[in-house]
Amino acid sequence: MSQSLQPQLVRLAEHERATVAFTLDGRAVTALEGDTVLTAVLTNAGSLRRNEFSGQPRAGFCMMGACQDCWIATADGERLRACSTFIRAGMHLLSGSGEGA
Amino acid sequence: MNRSAPVIVGAGPAGVRAAQTLVAHGLRPVLIDEAARAGGQIYRQPPQGFARSKKALYGFEAGRADGVHQAFEAVRTSLDYRPQTLVWNAQPGLLDLMDNTTQAASSLAWEELIVATGATDRVLPFPGWTTPGVYTLGGAQVALKFQGCAIGRTVVLAGNGPLLYLVAYQYAKAGATVAAVLDSSSLADRTAALPAMLGQPALLAKGIYYLAWLKLHGVPVHTHAQVLRVEGDSRVQSLAWRHANLAQPGGKVGTEQVIPCDAVGFGYALRSETQLADLLGCRFQFDAMQRAHLPVRDRAMRSSVPGVYLAGDGAGIMGADAAELAGERAALALLQDRGVAIDGARVAQIEQQLAQVAAFRLGLERAFPFPQGWAAEAPDDLVVCRCENIRAGELRAAVRDCGAREMNRLKALTRVGMGRCQGRMCGAAATEILAQAAGLPVQEVGRLRGQAPIKPIPIGLHLSSALAVTASDTALQEDAS
Amino acid sequence: MKTLSTEVLIVGGGIVGASAALVLAKAGRRVTLVERDLCGSRSSGINYGGVRRQGRPVVQLPLSQRAHQIWAGLEALIGTTGEYERSGHFKLARSTADMQALEAYAELSRPYGLDIELISGERLRQQCPWLGGAAVGGSLCPEDGQANPRLVSPAFARAAQAAGAEIIERCELMQVVHDGRDFVAEARLGEDVMQLRAEVMINCAGAWATRLASAFGEQVPLSSGYPSMVVTEPIAHFLPWSLGVEGGSIYCRQVARGNVVLGGGRGYELDDKRARASHDSILGLLPQAAALLPALRHVHIIRTWSGVEAYLPDHQPVIGPSATQAGLLHGFGFCGAGFQIGPAAGEALAELVLHGRSAIALDAFSIARFAPAAAVVPVASSDRLSSHLERKIS
């Protein structure tokens, strides 16, 4: 598995929750009810976006809506702040670091 | 006299206690908060339905956290509560709001305002800090508390401040692998601070407890530790560090040591979220201990603007317990200014307790001194502004070649602080680099001016019909240059 | 009290004052420029960044064309590109009447070499797939463009300094009189007060120029405006031109890094020096932005700002000699359109000092147009200026 597909976050608790299905870079994945988009993505992969100027991947930083480094794109062109948005079933998210990226 | 309801921004410890106090005196305040549930950051509540107990979530602070949560629940129906709502602009008499879930914009008239906007981590970058897997200490704590996750499999925690040992303890206790704790300060610093810290024995005891627990459980703790860099292409793979005392530069340094890891949490105490106070026109003053320009407030939490009160960490770091007191005090001042009778004895009690906390904070600064030598050590290719990818060398060039000596001029010339976070993450570091390069004390290089929106807002936000009418009345103007 | 004697005292370190200082310094004159804040921190630094000839009153076009030549050599002149690009300026028409107005302007401006192209119908749709809303056509000036005022304006001052001008920042002029021989000014610099003596004084104090003018009996109906600006997060490039709208309330451009800068509506003043984008103007601009450029629908704005710009009722600046005081020149009141033309205005003012006349006629911009008819005592100031200095030097 390429580096960018290895999950960053590790679940230590709160395992007993309903599954939420969504797609990440076209790949069908799951998260748990109550996950933020950040948690949902980073328990499946290693980054959320690419910085416009360095081109390098980013995976959030402050987790509290301050650093603005966790904005992730959806397939229909919207942008979500991943740490402060809850994952919903059927979201199609694009991190710019998928297998085709 | 018909008056607008008092408005409170922030539902952390300060905001909640302010709301509770106003409700107890018969008012129905508006309480606006960005999160979905009350508690702020320190007492952040996980989403409904999560299983862990408050003891598991908050440890020694479980009682206090529960107190704040219960206080909120008790007054919830007596409030005009606006969760998941951002205040993105503040003008005289008017706040601009946006619902984060619906992107609906609205505005709110205000005559009395309690700003309780809290704080975030203060960071000083190191090479590799933008690599996926590097988070703030507060961020590492939120991942665990709010989502039940560790930021990685093998975590290094670094920096200084009370949060460092607390997060390390919480992580190790929750079953994460903490590869090392790298404290930029030292035991000697903490012993020197002992007299001042004895004023708050419970807090001091907790700090000692965490350290003892970590050592007992085999977590390596290094003091006077300077983070050199994080390695890894698209994710953290290792962290290099050495012994050095950045608070007293020029001393002995150790050899470089490398720790394999896949996540790093770091920070150097906290920084206040002062953007709304700035937009409201509050007067600011440099605070030497916090090394930051902060909005001034009197003992009663009044700002320099009539009708604006500043409670909690949002106008200067005071800690959660003090924030609760400050919220109550601000509400009492608001009531007093309205001509409502308040309990003078309670006011005196609060002010006395807050004075004790202030003394303790002084001790904390001695225990966890700011790494003053950081700027001189920062390499030219270090990314300082992570939004815009601006490096230390570019900042220094602006000082050297364009005579920049002031933060807003530095921002205009180099773009530092022009990104989405408006300087929250890079402000402290950029200030240190500017001051060091210009040969000026930190208090003389100014501060980044706040501008609306204080956080990004979508162009597609939905205006209510009333707002749309106001907006379209904007006078037509010929296009300018 | 420290006293500083100089040949030419320039008040105001915006692009006009700094340009004048640069030309004079390069010509070997002793120039001192005093700026109340930091050079290029006011209108010259906070404006939209359009570098535009198209749309100016025709009487400004000779000066604007001269400025266009100066801008062509910008990097060599001021030591930075200032992100200047001749990306083109496109003015949209939303109706047939608006299109006719653009056609008329194209015709009127033809002698001045703007090379305007009118685009409409199918060609508009093909060339501007990113354009939403009801545009029937537009007028393109291909060599107009955009630059970063935060970089350009301070660089003019630095270039002037490198050429030998004395630039004193954070220096506020308190009062000035003429003692029959020199201008004698008192200025505050930090805690100190200093005296400045100069034979010639150039008033480039922007929105604050009227105080200086009135000290010499000249009343000018200057008003302050506060244009609201908004900028987006960086996004992929889609907008090739700087856009304006005929008779419209929005203008926008996309910078090389990808942010889209939008202007429109009025901000409000914080104090006599600073302004902010207002709630009304921000909320008024956003739906217009989304309608004009559908690509912005999901994009966020990350910052707003405003500043103080000086407006005159006939939408023309004041450039040229004082009507009441020999040795005093004025260059202010550019009505939110001073950035492009500023370097030529500064040069013209310098020419008045150096040669007693400017290469380009400035009559239309004379301050005398605001004087009550009877009160004007024409001062043959252009002759007096250069002979003044010649006498001094010899």
Short mmCIF file of N, CA and C in Angstrom, two decimals, chain B residues 88-92 94-96 103 105-107 278-281 387-390 401-403 405-406 409 411-415 417-420 422 449-453 455-461 463 467 470-472 474-481, chain C residues 38-41 48-52 56 89 91 150-151 154 158 170 227 232-234 244-245 247-249 251 257 259 264-266 268 274 276-284 286-287 289-290 296-297 299-305 311 336-339:
data_model
loop_
_atom_site.label_atom_id
_atom_site.label_comp_id
_atom_site.label_asym_id
_atom_site.label_seq_id
_atom_site.Cartn_x
_atom_site.Cartn_y
_atom_site.Cartn_z
N TRP B 88 -18.37 35.87 12.28
CA TRP B 88 -17.25 36.12 11.37
C TRP B 88 -16.89 37.58 11.25
N ASN B 89 -17.74 38.46 11.79
CA ASN B 89 -17.45 39.88 11.71
C ASN B 89 -18.12 40.58 12.88
N ALA B 90 -17.51 41.63 13.35
CA ALA B 90 -18.10 42.43 14.42
C ALA B 90 -17.95 43.90 14.06
N GLN B 91 -19.05 44.61 14.09
CA GLN B 91 -19.05 46.06 13.87
C GLN B 91 -19.74 46.69 15.06
N PRO B 92 -19.62 48.02 15.23
CA PRO B 92 -20.37 48.65 16.31
C PRO B 92 -21.85 48.28 16.18
N LEU B 94 -23.33 45.50 15.70
CA LEU B 94 -23.78 44.42 14.80
C LEU B 94 -22.75 43.29 14.75
N LEU B 95 -23.24 42.06 14.83
CA LEU B 95 -22.40 40.89 14.60
C LEU B 95 -22.89 40.18 13.35
N ASP B 96 -21.96 39.64 12.59
CA ASP B 96 -22.31 38.81 11.43
C ASP B 96 -22.11 37.36 11.78
N GLN B 103 -24.81 27.05 6.20
CA GLN B 103 -24.18 28.17 5.54
C GLN B 103 -25.13 29.37 5.43
N ALA B 105 -26.40 32.88 6.51
CA ALA B 105 -25.85 34.07 7.17
C ALA B 105 -26.96 34.84 7.84
N SER B 106 -26.64 35.44 8.96
CA SER B 106 -27.61 36.31 9.62
C SER B 106 -26.82 37.37 10.36
N SER B 107 -27.51 38.42 10.79
CA SER B 107 -26.80 39.38 11.61
C SER B 107 -27.56 39.59 12.90
N ASP B 278 -10.43 42.59 18.54
CA ASP B 278 -9.75 43.52 17.64
C ASP B 278 -10.75 44.23 16.74
N LEU B 279 -11.64 43.45 16.11
CA LEU B 279 -12.64 44.05 15.22
C LEU B 279 -13.57 44.98 15.98
N LEU B 280 -13.78 44.69 17.26
CA LEU B 280 -14.67 45.53 18.06
C LEU B 280 -14.01 46.82 18.49
N GLY B 281 -12.73 46.96 18.19
CA GLY B 281 -12.04 48.20 18.51
C GLY B 281 -11.46 48.25 19.91
N CYS B 387 0.17 28.17 5.66
CA CYS B 387 -0.88 28.40 4.67
C CYS B 387 -0.27 28.83 3.33
N GLU B 388 0.61 29.79 3.39
CA GLU B 388 1.17 30.38 2.17
C GLU B 388 2.55 29.85 1.81
N ASN B 389 3.09 28.98 2.67
CA ASN B 389 4.41 28.37 2.42
C ASN B 389 5.51 29.42 2.38
N ILE B 390 5.54 30.30 3.36
CA ILE B 390 6.54 31.36 3.42
C ILE B 390 7.64 30.95 4.41
N ASP B 401 16.32 43.78 3.14
CA ASP B 401 16.29 44.49 1.85
C ASP B 401 15.21 45.55 1.75
N CYS B 402 14.13 45.40 2.51
CA CYS B 402 13.03 46.35 2.41
C CYS B 402 12.78 47.10 3.70
N GLY B 403 13.65 46.88 4.68
CA GLY B 403 13.53 47.64 5.92
C GLY B 403 12.28 47.33 6.73
N ARG B 405 10.00 46.46 9.62
CA ARG B 405 10.23 46.47 11.06
C ARG B 405 8.92 46.32 11.82
N GLU B 406 7.89 46.00 11.10
CA GLU B 406 6.57 45.97 11.71
C GLU B 406 5.78 44.84 11.06
N ARG B 409 3.56 45.34 7.87
CA ARG B 409 4.42 45.62 6.72
C ARG B 409 5.08 44.31 6.27
N LYS B 411 3.92 41.37 6.65
CA LYS B 411 2.85 40.59 6.00
C LYS B 411 2.61 41.11 4.57
N ALA B 412 2.56 42.42 4.39
CA ALA B 412 2.32 42.99 3.07
C ALA B 412 3.43 42.60 2.10
N LEU B 413 4.64 42.55 2.58
CA LEU B 413 5.78 42.28 1.69
C LEU B 413 5.99 40.80 1.42
N THR B 414 5.73 39.95 2.39
CA THR B 414 6.08 38.54 2.24
C THR B 414 4.87 37.61 2.17
N ARG B 415 3.71 38.08 2.48
CA ARG B 415 2.48 37.28 2.54
C ARG B 415 2.34 36.44 3.82
N GLY B 417 1.04 35.30 7.11
CA GLY B 417 -0.20 35.65 7.76
C GLY B 417 -1.33 36.01 6.83
N MET B 418 -1.14 35.87 5.51
CA MET B 418 -2.19 36.22 4.55
C MET B 418 -3.04 35.03 4.17
N GLY B 419 -2.73 33.88 4.70
CA GLY B 419 -3.46 32.69 4.31
C GLY B 419 -4.76 32.52 5.07
N ARG B 420 -5.36 31.37 4.93
CA ARG B 420 -6.67 31.11 5.50
C ARG B 420 -6.70 31.26 7.01
N GLN B 422 -5.11 33.37 8.84
CA GLN B 422 -4.93 34.76 9.26
C GLN B 422 -3.90 34.90 10.37
N ARG B 449 -3.07 42.94 12.23
CA ARG B 449 -4.39 43.55 12.39
C ARG B 449 -5.47 42.55 12.03
N GLY B 450 -6.52 42.49 12.84
CA GLY B 450 -7.62 41.58 12.55
C GLY B 450 -8.48 42.10 11.42
N GLN B 451 -8.97 41.20 10.60
CA GLN B 451 -9.86 41.57 9.51
C GLN B 451 -10.97 40.54 9.43
N ALA B 452 -12.14 40.99 9.00
CA ALA B 452 -13.23 40.05 8.77
C ALA B 452 -13.00 39.38 7.42
N PRO B 453 -13.45 38.15 7.17
CA PRO B 453 -14.05 37.25 8.14
C PRO B 453 -12.98 36.61 9.01
N LYS B 455 -12.78 33.77 10.11
CA LYS B 455 -12.48 32.46 9.52
C LYS B 455 -13.11 32.45 8.12
N PRO B 456 -12.63 31.61 7.22
CA PRO B 456 -13.15 31.65 5.85
C PRO B 456 -14.67 31.44 5.80
N ILE B 457 -15.34 32.22 4.98
CA ILE B 457 -16.77 32.03 4.77
C ILE B 457 -17.02 31.81 3.28
N PRO B 458 -18.00 30.97 2.94
CA PRO B 458 -18.20 30.65 1.52
C PRO B 458 -18.89 31.78 0.77
N ILE B 459 -18.49 32.00 -0.46
CA ILE B 459 -19.15 32.98 -1.31
C ILE B 459 -20.62 32.61 -1.47
N GLY B 460 -20.87 31.31 -1.46
CA GLY B 460 -22.24 30.86 -1.63
C GLY B 460 -23.07 30.88 -0.36
N LEU B 461 -22.66 31.63 0.66
CA LEU B 461 -23.48 31.61 1.86
C LEU B 461 -24.86 32.18 1.56
N LEU B 463 -28.04 34.27 2.16
CA LEU B 463 -28.51 35.43 2.89
C LEU B 463 -30.00 35.29 3.15
N LEU B 467 -31.50 40.19 4.93
CA LEU B 467 -30.10 40.53 4.70
C LEU B 467 -29.85 40.82 3.24
N THR B 470 -30.81 44.36 2.40
CA THR B 470 -29.81 45.32 2.90
C THR B 470 -28.59 45.32 1.99
N ALA B 471 -28.16 44.14 1.63
CA ALA B 471 -26.94 44.03 0.84
C ALA B 471 -27.11 44.63 -0.54
N SER B 472 -28.26 44.41 -1.15
CA SER B 472 -28.43 44.91 -2.52
C SER B 472 -28.64 46.42 -2.54
N THR B 474 -26.60 48.33 -1.34
CA THR B 474 -25.25 48.89 -1.43
C THR B 474 -25.14 49.73 -2.69
N ALA B 475 -24.65 50.93 -2.54
CA ALA B 475 -24.63 51.87 -3.66
C ALA B 475 -23.79 51.35 -4.81
N LEU B 476 -24.25 51.57 -5.98
CA LEU B 476 -23.46 51.23 -7.17
C LEU B 476 -22.25 52.14 -7.22
N GLN B 477 -21.19 51.62 -7.71
CA GLN B 477 -19.96 52.41 -7.74
C GLN B 477 -19.25 52.12 -9.03
N GLU B 478 -18.72 53.12 -9.66
CA GLU B 478 -17.94 52.88 -10.87
C GLU B 478 -16.74 52.06 -10.51
N ASP B 479 -16.30 51.24 -11.45
CA ASP B 479 -15.15 50.44 -11.09
C ASP B 479 -13.92 51.33 -10.96
N ALA B 480 -13.08 50.95 -10.00
CA ALA B 480 -11.91 51.78 -9.68
C ALA B 480 -10.70 51.20 -10.39
N SER B 481 -9.55 51.71 -10.05
CA SER B 481 -8.34 51.22 -10.69
C SER B 481 -8.07 49.80 -10.27
N LEU C 38 4.00 54.48 7.03
CA LEU C 38 5.07 53.84 6.23
C LEU C 38 4.74 54.07 4.77
N CYS C 39 5.74 54.31 3.96
CA CYS C 39 5.51 54.60 2.54
C CYS C 39 4.67 53.51 1.89
N GLY C 40 3.66 53.93 1.16
CA GLY C 40 2.83 52.98 0.44
C GLY C 40 1.87 52.23 1.34
N SER C 41 1.56 52.75 2.50
CA SER C 41 0.68 52.03 3.41
C SER C 41 -0.76 52.48 3.31
N TYR C 48 -7.13 48.17 -5.19
CA TYR C 48 -7.49 46.93 -5.89
C TYR C 48 -6.32 46.34 -6.65
N GLY C 49 -5.42 47.18 -7.15
CA GLY C 49 -4.28 46.65 -7.88
C GLY C 49 -4.47 46.65 -9.39
N GLY C 50 -5.50 47.29 -9.86
CA GLY C 50 -5.69 47.40 -11.30
C GLY C 50 -4.71 48.41 -11.87
N VAL C 51 -4.06 48.06 -12.97
CA VAL C 51 -3.15 48.99 -13.63
C VAL C 51 -3.80 49.29 -14.98
N ARG C 52 -4.60 50.33 -15.00
CA ARG C 52 -5.65 50.46 -16.03
C ARG C 52 -5.69 51.84 -16.63
N ARG C 56 -10.71 55.60 -18.14
CA ARG C 56 -10.39 56.92 -17.58
C ARG C 56 -11.01 58.02 -18.42
N HIS C 89 -7.43 44.15 -19.37
CA HIS C 89 -8.56 44.62 -18.57
C HIS C 89 -9.81 44.55 -19.43
N LYS C 91 -13.88 45.18 -19.67
CA LYS C 91 -15.02 45.84 -19.05
C LYS C 91 -16.29 45.27 -19.67
N ARG C 150 0.91 46.42 -2.63
CA ARG C 150 1.68 46.32 -1.39
C ARG C 150 3.17 46.16 -1.66
N LEU C 151 3.48 45.67 -2.85
CA LEU C 151 4.88 45.53 -3.22
C LEU C 151 5.37 46.74 -4.00
N PRO C 154 5.63 50.68 -1.90
CA PRO C 154 6.81 50.88 -1.05
C PRO C 154 8.11 50.83 -1.86
N ARG C 158 11.60 53.07 -1.83
CA ARG C 158 12.94 52.52 -1.63
C ARG C 158 13.85 52.91 -2.78
N ARG C 170 7.08 57.63 9.53
CA ARG C 170 6.51 57.88 10.85
C ARG C 170 6.79 59.33 11.26
N PRO C 227 -13.29 52.09 -0.34
CA PRO C 227 -13.66 50.96 -1.19
C PRO C 227 -13.48 49.64 -0.44
N THR C 232 -10.34 35.88 -2.07
CA THR C 232 -10.68 34.47 -1.85
C THR C 232 -9.45 33.67 -1.49
N GLU C 233 -9.69 32.44 -1.09
CA GLU C 233 -8.60 31.47 -0.97
C GLU C 233 -8.01 31.24 -2.36
N PRO C 234 -6.80 30.69 -2.43
CA PRO C 234 -6.20 30.44 -3.74
C PRO C 234 -6.94 29.31 -4.46
N GLY C 244 -14.02 44.54 -15.06
CA GLY C 244 -14.86 45.61 -14.52
C GLY C 244 -16.21 45.49 -15.17
N VAL C 245 -17.14 46.23 -14.69
CA VAL C 245 -18.50 46.19 -15.26
C VAL C 245 -18.93 47.62 -15.58
N GLY C 247 -20.88 50.70 -15.66
CA GLY C 247 -21.95 51.15 -14.78
C GLY C 247 -22.19 50.22 -13.60
N GLY C 248 -21.22 49.41 -13.30
CA GLY C 248 -21.45 48.33 -12.34
C GLY C 248 -20.74 48.50 -11.02
N SER C 249 -20.99 47.56 -10.13
CA SER C 249 -20.59 47.66 -8.74
C SER C 249 -19.64 46.57 -8.30
N TYR C 251 -15.70 44.62 -9.33
CA TYR C 251 -14.53 44.46 -10.19
C TYR C 251 -13.68 43.36 -9.57
N ARG C 257 -0.94 33.68 -7.81
CA ARG C 257 -0.99 32.61 -6.81
C ARG C 257 -2.37 31.97 -6.74
N ASN C 259 -5.47 33.52 -5.80
CA ASN C 259 -6.54 34.20 -5.08
C ASN C 259 -7.27 35.13 -6.05
N GLY C 264 -15.89 46.27 -4.47
CA GLY C 264 -17.22 46.80 -4.75
C GLY C 264 -17.87 47.23 -3.45
N GLY C 265 -18.67 48.23 -3.52
CA GLY C 265 -19.35 48.69 -2.31
C GLY C 265 -18.44 49.53 -1.44
N ARG C 266 -19.02 50.07 -0.40
CA ARG C 266 -18.29 51.00 0.44
C ARG C 266 -18.09 50.43 1.85
N TYR C 268 -16.39 51.39 5.83
CA TYR C 268 -16.66 52.48 6.78
C TYR C 268 -15.37 52.87 7.46
N ARG C 274 -7.97 55.05 9.02
CA ARG C 274 -8.19 53.66 8.59
C ARG C 274 -9.66 53.37 8.32
N ARG C 276 -12.60 49.96 7.19
CA ARG C 276 -12.86 48.53 7.11
C ARG C 276 -13.95 48.25 6.10
N ALA C 277 -13.87 47.06 5.54
CA ALA C 277 -14.97 46.60 4.68
C ALA C 277 -16.19 46.42 5.56
N SER C 278 -17.34 46.86 5.08
CA SER C 278 -18.54 46.80 5.92
C SER C 278 -19.31 45.51 5.65
N HIS C 279 -20.12 45.18 6.61
CA HIS C 279 -21.08 44.08 6.54
C HIS C 279 -21.90 44.18 5.25
N ASP C 280 -22.45 45.35 4.97
CA ASP C 280 -23.27 45.53 3.77
C ASP C 280 -22.48 45.27 2.50
N SER C 281 -21.29 45.83 2.43
CA SER C 281 -20.53 45.70 1.18
C SER C 281 -20.06 44.26 0.98
N ILE C 282 -19.68 43.59 2.06
CA ILE C 282 -19.24 42.20 1.93
C ILE C 282 -20.41 41.34 1.46
N LEU C 283 -21.53 41.46 2.16
CA LEU C 283 -22.67 40.63 1.81
C LEU C 283 -23.27 41.02 0.47
N GLY C 284 -23.07 42.27 0.07
CA GLY C 284 -23.55 42.69 -1.24
C GLY C 284 -22.68 42.15 -2.35
N LEU C 286 -20.76 39.29 -2.33
CA LEU C 286 -20.67 37.85 -2.51
C LEU C 286 -21.64 37.30 -3.55
N PRO C 287 -22.93 37.63 -3.49
CA PRO C 287 -23.82 37.10 -4.53
C PRO C 287 -23.47 37.61 -5.93
N ALA C 289 -20.47 38.25 -6.95
CA ALA C 289 -19.28 37.49 -7.35
C ALA C 289 -19.70 36.12 -7.89
N ALA C 290 -20.61 35.47 -7.18
CA ALA C 290 -21.05 34.14 -7.60
C ALA C 290 -21.80 34.20 -8.93
N LEU C 296 -16.72 30.59 -8.69
CA LEU C 296 -16.49 30.99 -7.31
C LEU C 296 -17.56 30.48 -6.35
N ARG C 297 -18.50 29.75 -6.90
CA ARG C 297 -19.65 29.32 -6.10
C ARG C 297 -19.27 28.65 -4.78
N VAL C 299 -16.26 28.67 -3.40
CA VAL C 299 -14.98 29.19 -2.91
C VAL C 299 -15.22 30.07 -1.68
N HIS C 300 -14.22 30.12 -0.81
CA HIS C 300 -14.35 30.92 0.40
C HIS C 300 -13.61 32.23 0.29
N ILE C 301 -14.15 33.25 0.94
CA ILE C 301 -13.35 34.46 1.08
C ILE C 301 -12.60 34.35 2.42
N ILE C 302 -11.37 34.79 2.40
CA ILE C 302 -10.54 34.62 3.59
C ILE C 302 -10.13 35.93 4.24
N ARG C 303 -10.39 37.03 3.56
CA ARG C 303 -9.92 38.31 4.11
C ARG C 303 -10.69 39.43 3.44
N THR C 304 -10.90 40.49 4.17
CA THR C 304 -11.43 41.71 3.56
C THR C 304 -10.59 42.87 4.05
N TRP C 305 -10.65 43.96 3.32
CA TRP C 305 -9.97 45.16 3.80
C TRP C 305 -10.58 46.37 3.13
N TYR C 311 -11.52 61.54 -3.04
CA TYR C 311 -12.35 61.81 -4.22
C TYR C 311 -12.62 63.29 -4.39
N GLY C 336 -9.62 57.10 -6.37
CA GLY C 336 -9.58 55.65 -6.40
C GLY C 336 -8.93 55.10 -7.66
N ALA C 337 -8.31 55.97 -8.46
CA ALA C 337 -7.70 55.53 -9.72
C ALA C 337 -6.29 56.07 -9.86
N GLY C 338 -5.58 56.14 -8.74
CA GLY C 338 -4.26 56.74 -8.76
C GLY C 338 -3.11 55.79 -8.99
N PHE C 339 -3.38 54.49 -8.89
CA PHE C 339 -2.27 53.53 -8.91
C PHE C 339 -1.56 53.53 -10.26
#
